[in-house]
């Protein structure tokens, strides 16, 4: 696992957008897995700016969703499908044809989950999966004690996550209890995992994920199992890392050509 400590979220966003742009130059139809929440917004802003400046052609890029609420009506502005279309797909000049996600409106949720895992495999797998981290250490919506081998499936949100996400809804009562999320086993199949965490509220979760034991209690610790995992954190989110000095020195000495 590589840990890159940056001064702020804009710097982290630009760094990850550069890695995505490099990937698209090598593989124009790369499948980019994207995350929702506030943290990844600087990534999407920086990538959009790079595309608009003509520095990379994203017209063949494919975008896929990490997770979804269950039971929100189709087209609900806070369904993750709507959010990803609004924040990523449309700003990159892409359409729904370049986009895939699990069906949170399906009557048969189990079938929708299995279909999404199959669709990801049929698409050749995710090339780069961007992740955020919940304050309880979740990735996607894999809450604590999710199986580290899990596939895409329905999960029940913790109250902590529902409270964290209530800001996107008209109060806590409107936040769904159930979600579909790529499983941890599914996420680990992506070729490159990039987790971005910013702000002090994430410092404990980051320290447990990066330096704690591998544990289903901290789903993000599963990144320790991945051969190419990059954790980008700002100074605040890195504030409880025991090895912060080592991570800073390692990145400072890294040859530019290696990229992320
Ligand atoms: C939600 C999403 C996660 C995201 C998390 C953190 O729970 N399912 O993918 O990482 O929120 O969001 P934020 O970046 O807003 O803190």
Short mmCIF file of C-alpha atoms in Angstrom, two decimals, residues 9-210:
data_model
loop_
_atom_site.label_atom_id
_atom_site.label_comp_id
_atom_site.label_asym_id
_atom_site.label_seq_id
_atom_site.Cartn_x
_atom_site.Cartn_y
_atom_site.Cartn_z
CA UNK A 9 -8.08 18.20 -0.85
CA UNK A 10 -7.51 20.16 -4.07
CA UNK A 11 -3.94 18.80 -4.28
CA UNK A 12 -5.19 15.27 -3.65
CA UNK A 13 -7.92 15.69 -6.25
CA UNK A 14 -5.46 16.93 -8.87
CA UNK A 15 -3.07 14.06 -8.16
CA UNK A 16 -5.77 11.43 -8.62
CA UNK A 17 -7.20 13.17 -11.69
CA UNK A 18 -3.69 13.05 -13.21
CA UNK A 19 -3.55 9.30 -12.56
CA UNK A 20 -6.94 8.87 -14.24
CA UNK A 21 -5.85 10.98 -17.21
CA UNK A 22 -2.64 8.93 -17.57
CA UNK A 23 -4.72 5.76 -17.51
CA UNK A 24 -7.03 7.12 -20.24
CA UNK A 25 -4.00 7.97 -22.40
CA UNK A 26 -2.78 4.37 -22.06
CA UNK A 27 -6.25 2.84 -22.31
CA UNK A 28 -8.85 5.22 -23.79
CA UNK A 29 -11.81 2.98 -22.91
CA UNK A 30 -10.69 2.36 -19.32
CA UNK A 31 -13.45 1.51 -16.85
CA UNK A 32 -13.28 4.06 -14.03
CA UNK A 33 -15.06 3.16 -10.81
CA UNK A 34 -16.21 6.29 -9.03
CA UNK A 35 -17.37 7.07 -5.52
CA UNK A 36 -19.94 9.47 -4.15
CA UNK A 37 -19.88 11.77 -1.14
CA UNK A 38 -18.14 15.11 -0.73
CA UNK A 39 -14.55 13.88 -0.71
CA UNK A 40 -14.13 12.92 -4.39
CA UNK A 41 -15.53 16.20 -5.79
CA UNK A 42 -12.05 17.77 -6.25
CA UNK A 43 -11.06 14.72 -8.33
CA UNK A 44 -14.01 15.21 -10.68
CA UNK A 45 -13.41 18.96 -10.92
CA UNK A 46 -9.74 18.44 -11.80
CA UNK A 47 -10.44 15.66 -14.31
CA UNK A 48 -13.19 17.71 -15.96
CA UNK A 49 -10.80 20.67 -16.28
CA UNK A 50 -8.12 18.44 -17.81
CA UNK A 51 -10.61 17.11 -20.35
CA UNK A 52 -11.96 20.56 -21.22
CA UNK A 53 -8.38 21.82 -21.68
CA UNK A 54 -7.91 19.11 -24.31
CA UNK A 55 -5.12 17.43 -22.34
CA UNK A 56 -6.81 14.06 -22.46
CA UNK A 57 -9.58 12.50 -24.54
CA UNK A 58 -12.19 10.98 -22.23
CA UNK A 59 -14.74 10.32 -24.97
CA UNK A 60 -14.21 6.54 -24.80
CA UNK A 61 -14.02 6.33 -21.01
CA UNK A 62 -16.49 4.12 -19.18
CA UNK A 63 -17.78 4.95 -15.70
CA UNK A 64 -19.22 2.60 -13.11
CA UNK A 65 -20.89 3.03 -9.79
CA UNK A 66 -19.71 1.66 -6.46
CA UNK A 67 -22.95 1.54 -4.52
CA UNK A 68 -26.57 2.66 -4.49
CA UNK A 69 -29.49 3.30 -2.17
CA UNK A 70 -32.31 0.77 -2.33
CA UNK A 71 -35.84 1.98 -2.82
CA UNK A 72 -35.39 5.61 -3.85
CA UNK A 73 -37.66 6.36 -6.81
CA UNK A 74 -35.98 6.29 -10.23
CA UNK A 75 -34.48 9.70 -10.95
CA UNK A 76 -34.36 10.77 -7.27
CA UNK A 77 -31.67 13.48 -7.19
CA UNK A 78 -29.80 11.77 -4.33
CA UNK A 79 -29.82 8.28 -5.84
CA UNK A 80 -26.18 7.56 -6.55
CA UNK A 81 -27.06 6.96 -10.19
CA UNK A 82 -28.30 10.57 -10.41
CA UNK A 83 -25.31 11.85 -8.43
CA UNK A 84 -22.72 10.09 -10.62
CA UNK A 85 -24.47 11.18 -13.83
CA UNK A 86 -24.53 14.78 -12.57
CA UNK A 87 -21.06 14.96 -11.02
CA UNK A 88 -19.00 12.73 -13.31
CA UNK A 89 -20.65 11.45 -16.48
CA UNK A 90 -22.16 14.69 -17.81
CA UNK A 91 -19.19 16.98 -16.94
CA UNK A 92 -16.90 14.60 -18.86
CA UNK A 93 -19.14 14.95 -21.91
CA UNK A 94 -20.30 11.33 -21.65
CA UNK A 95 -23.81 9.86 -21.72
CA UNK A 96 -25.62 7.07 -19.90
CA UNK A 97 -24.34 4.72 -22.64
CA UNK A 98 -20.87 4.96 -21.04
CA UNK A 99 -22.21 4.33 -17.56
CA UNK A 100 -23.15 1.29 -15.51
CA UNK A 101 -24.50 0.83 -12.02
CA UNK A 102 -26.62 -1.49 -9.89
CA UNK A 103 -30.40 -1.11 -10.10
CA UNK A 104 -31.56 0.26 -6.75
CA UNK A 105 -35.18 0.19 -7.92
CA UNK A 106 -35.25 -3.54 -8.75
CA UNK A 107 -37.97 -5.70 -7.18
CA UNK A 108 -35.54 -8.60 -7.06
CA UNK A 109 -32.58 -6.98 -5.31
CA UNK A 110 -30.51 -10.18 -5.12
CA UNK A 111 -30.82 -10.65 -8.89
CA UNK A 112 -29.87 -7.00 -9.48
CA UNK A 113 -26.74 -7.49 -7.33
CA UNK A 114 -25.68 -10.64 -9.15
CA UNK A 115 -26.36 -8.95 -12.50
CA UNK A 116 -24.10 -6.04 -11.56
CA UNK A 117 -21.19 -8.28 -10.56
CA UNK A 118 -21.63 -10.10 -13.87
CA UNK A 119 -21.80 -6.83 -15.81
CA UNK A 120 -18.53 -5.64 -14.25
CA UNK A 121 -16.84 -8.91 -15.20
CA UNK A 122 -18.29 -8.78 -18.74
CA UNK A 123 -16.96 -5.23 -19.08
CA UNK A 124 -13.45 -6.57 -18.43
CA UNK A 125 -13.22 -5.45 -14.82
CA UNK A 126 -12.62 -2.07 -13.24
CA UNK A 127 -9.29 -0.45 -14.15
CA UNK A 128 -9.18 2.18 -11.41
CA UNK A 129 -11.60 2.29 -8.50
CA UNK A 130 -11.80 5.53 -6.56
CA UNK A 131 -12.92 5.10 -2.95
CA UNK A 132 -13.83 7.33 -0.07
CA UNK A 133 -13.97 6.12 3.51
CA UNK A 134 -16.79 6.36 6.02
CA UNK A 135 -16.13 7.60 9.54
CA UNK A 136 -16.77 3.98 10.62
CA UNK A 137 -14.18 2.68 8.15
CA UNK A 138 -16.60 1.58 5.43
CA UNK A 139 -15.75 1.49 1.74
CA UNK A 140 -18.59 1.64 -0.72
CA UNK A 141 -21.37 0.82 1.68
CA UNK A 142 -19.58 -2.17 3.22
CA UNK A 143 -20.26 -1.47 6.84
CA UNK A 144 -18.17 -2.89 9.71
CA UNK A 145 -18.14 -6.70 9.82
CA UNK A 146 -18.79 -7.01 6.09
CA UNK A 147 -17.16 -10.16 4.79
CA UNK A 148 -13.79 -9.41 3.23
CA UNK A 149 -14.80 -11.85 0.47
CA UNK A 150 -18.23 -10.30 -0.12
CA UNK A 151 -19.77 -9.78 -3.54
CA UNK A 152 -22.25 -7.10 -4.56
CA UNK A 153 -25.24 -7.44 -2.24
CA UNK A 154 -27.77 -5.63 -0.09
CA UNK A 155 -26.55 -4.12 3.18
CA UNK A 156 -28.16 -2.27 6.07
CA UNK A 157 -26.60 1.08 6.96
CA UNK A 158 -25.38 1.85 10.46
CA UNK A 159 -27.01 4.77 12.21
CA UNK A 160 -23.65 6.55 12.07
CA UNK A 161 -23.59 6.34 8.26
CA UNK A 162 -27.24 7.38 8.00
CA UNK A 163 -26.48 10.41 10.19
CA UNK A 164 -23.35 11.23 8.12
CA UNK A 165 -25.42 11.11 4.91
CA UNK A 166 -28.49 12.93 6.26
CA UNK A 167 -27.07 16.21 4.96
CA UNK A 168 -27.99 15.12 1.42
CA UNK A 169 -31.64 14.53 2.39
CA UNK A 170 -34.38 16.44 4.21
CA UNK A 171 -33.42 14.92 7.54
CA UNK A 172 -32.44 11.53 8.90
CA UNK A 173 -35.83 9.90 8.35
CA UNK A 174 -35.45 10.20 4.59
CA UNK A 175 -32.10 8.37 4.48
CA UNK A 176 -32.74 4.82 3.27
CA UNK A 177 -31.77 1.97 5.58
CA UNK A 178 -30.84 -0.36 2.76
CA UNK A 179 -28.26 -0.12 0.01
CA UNK A 180 -26.60 -2.16 -2.70
CA UNK A 181 -22.83 -2.10 -2.61
CA UNK A 182 -20.06 -3.72 -4.54
CA UNK A 183 -18.71 -6.28 -2.09
CA UNK A 184 -15.22 -6.05 -0.67
CA UNK A 185 -14.25 -9.05 -2.81
CA UNK A 186 -15.68 -7.25 -5.84
CA UNK A 187 -13.81 -4.03 -5.03
CA UNK A 188 -10.54 -5.94 -4.58
CA UNK A 189 -10.81 -7.15 -8.20
CA UNK A 190 -10.23 -3.65 -9.57
CA UNK A 191 -6.72 -3.30 -10.99
CA UNK A 192 -5.89 -0.17 -9.01
CA UNK A 193 -7.59 1.05 -5.84
CA UNK A 194 -7.26 4.73 -4.94
CA UNK A 195 -8.74 5.86 -1.64
CA UNK A 196 -9.03 9.58 -0.94
CA UNK A 197 -9.68 10.82 2.61
CA UNK A 198 -9.63 14.42 3.75
CA UNK A 199 -10.36 16.19 7.02
CA UNK A 200 -9.81 15.36 10.66
CA UNK A 201 -13.08 13.44 10.95
CA UNK A 202 -11.48 10.69 8.85
CA UNK A 203 -8.17 10.51 10.76
CA UNK A 204 -9.15 7.60 13.06
CA UNK A 205 -10.66 5.55 10.23
CA UNK A 206 -7.58 6.15 8.05
CA UNK A 207 -5.16 5.13 10.83
CA UNK A 208 -7.11 1.93 11.51
CA UNK A 209 -7.37 1.08 7.80
CA UNK A 210 -3.71 1.73 6.98
#
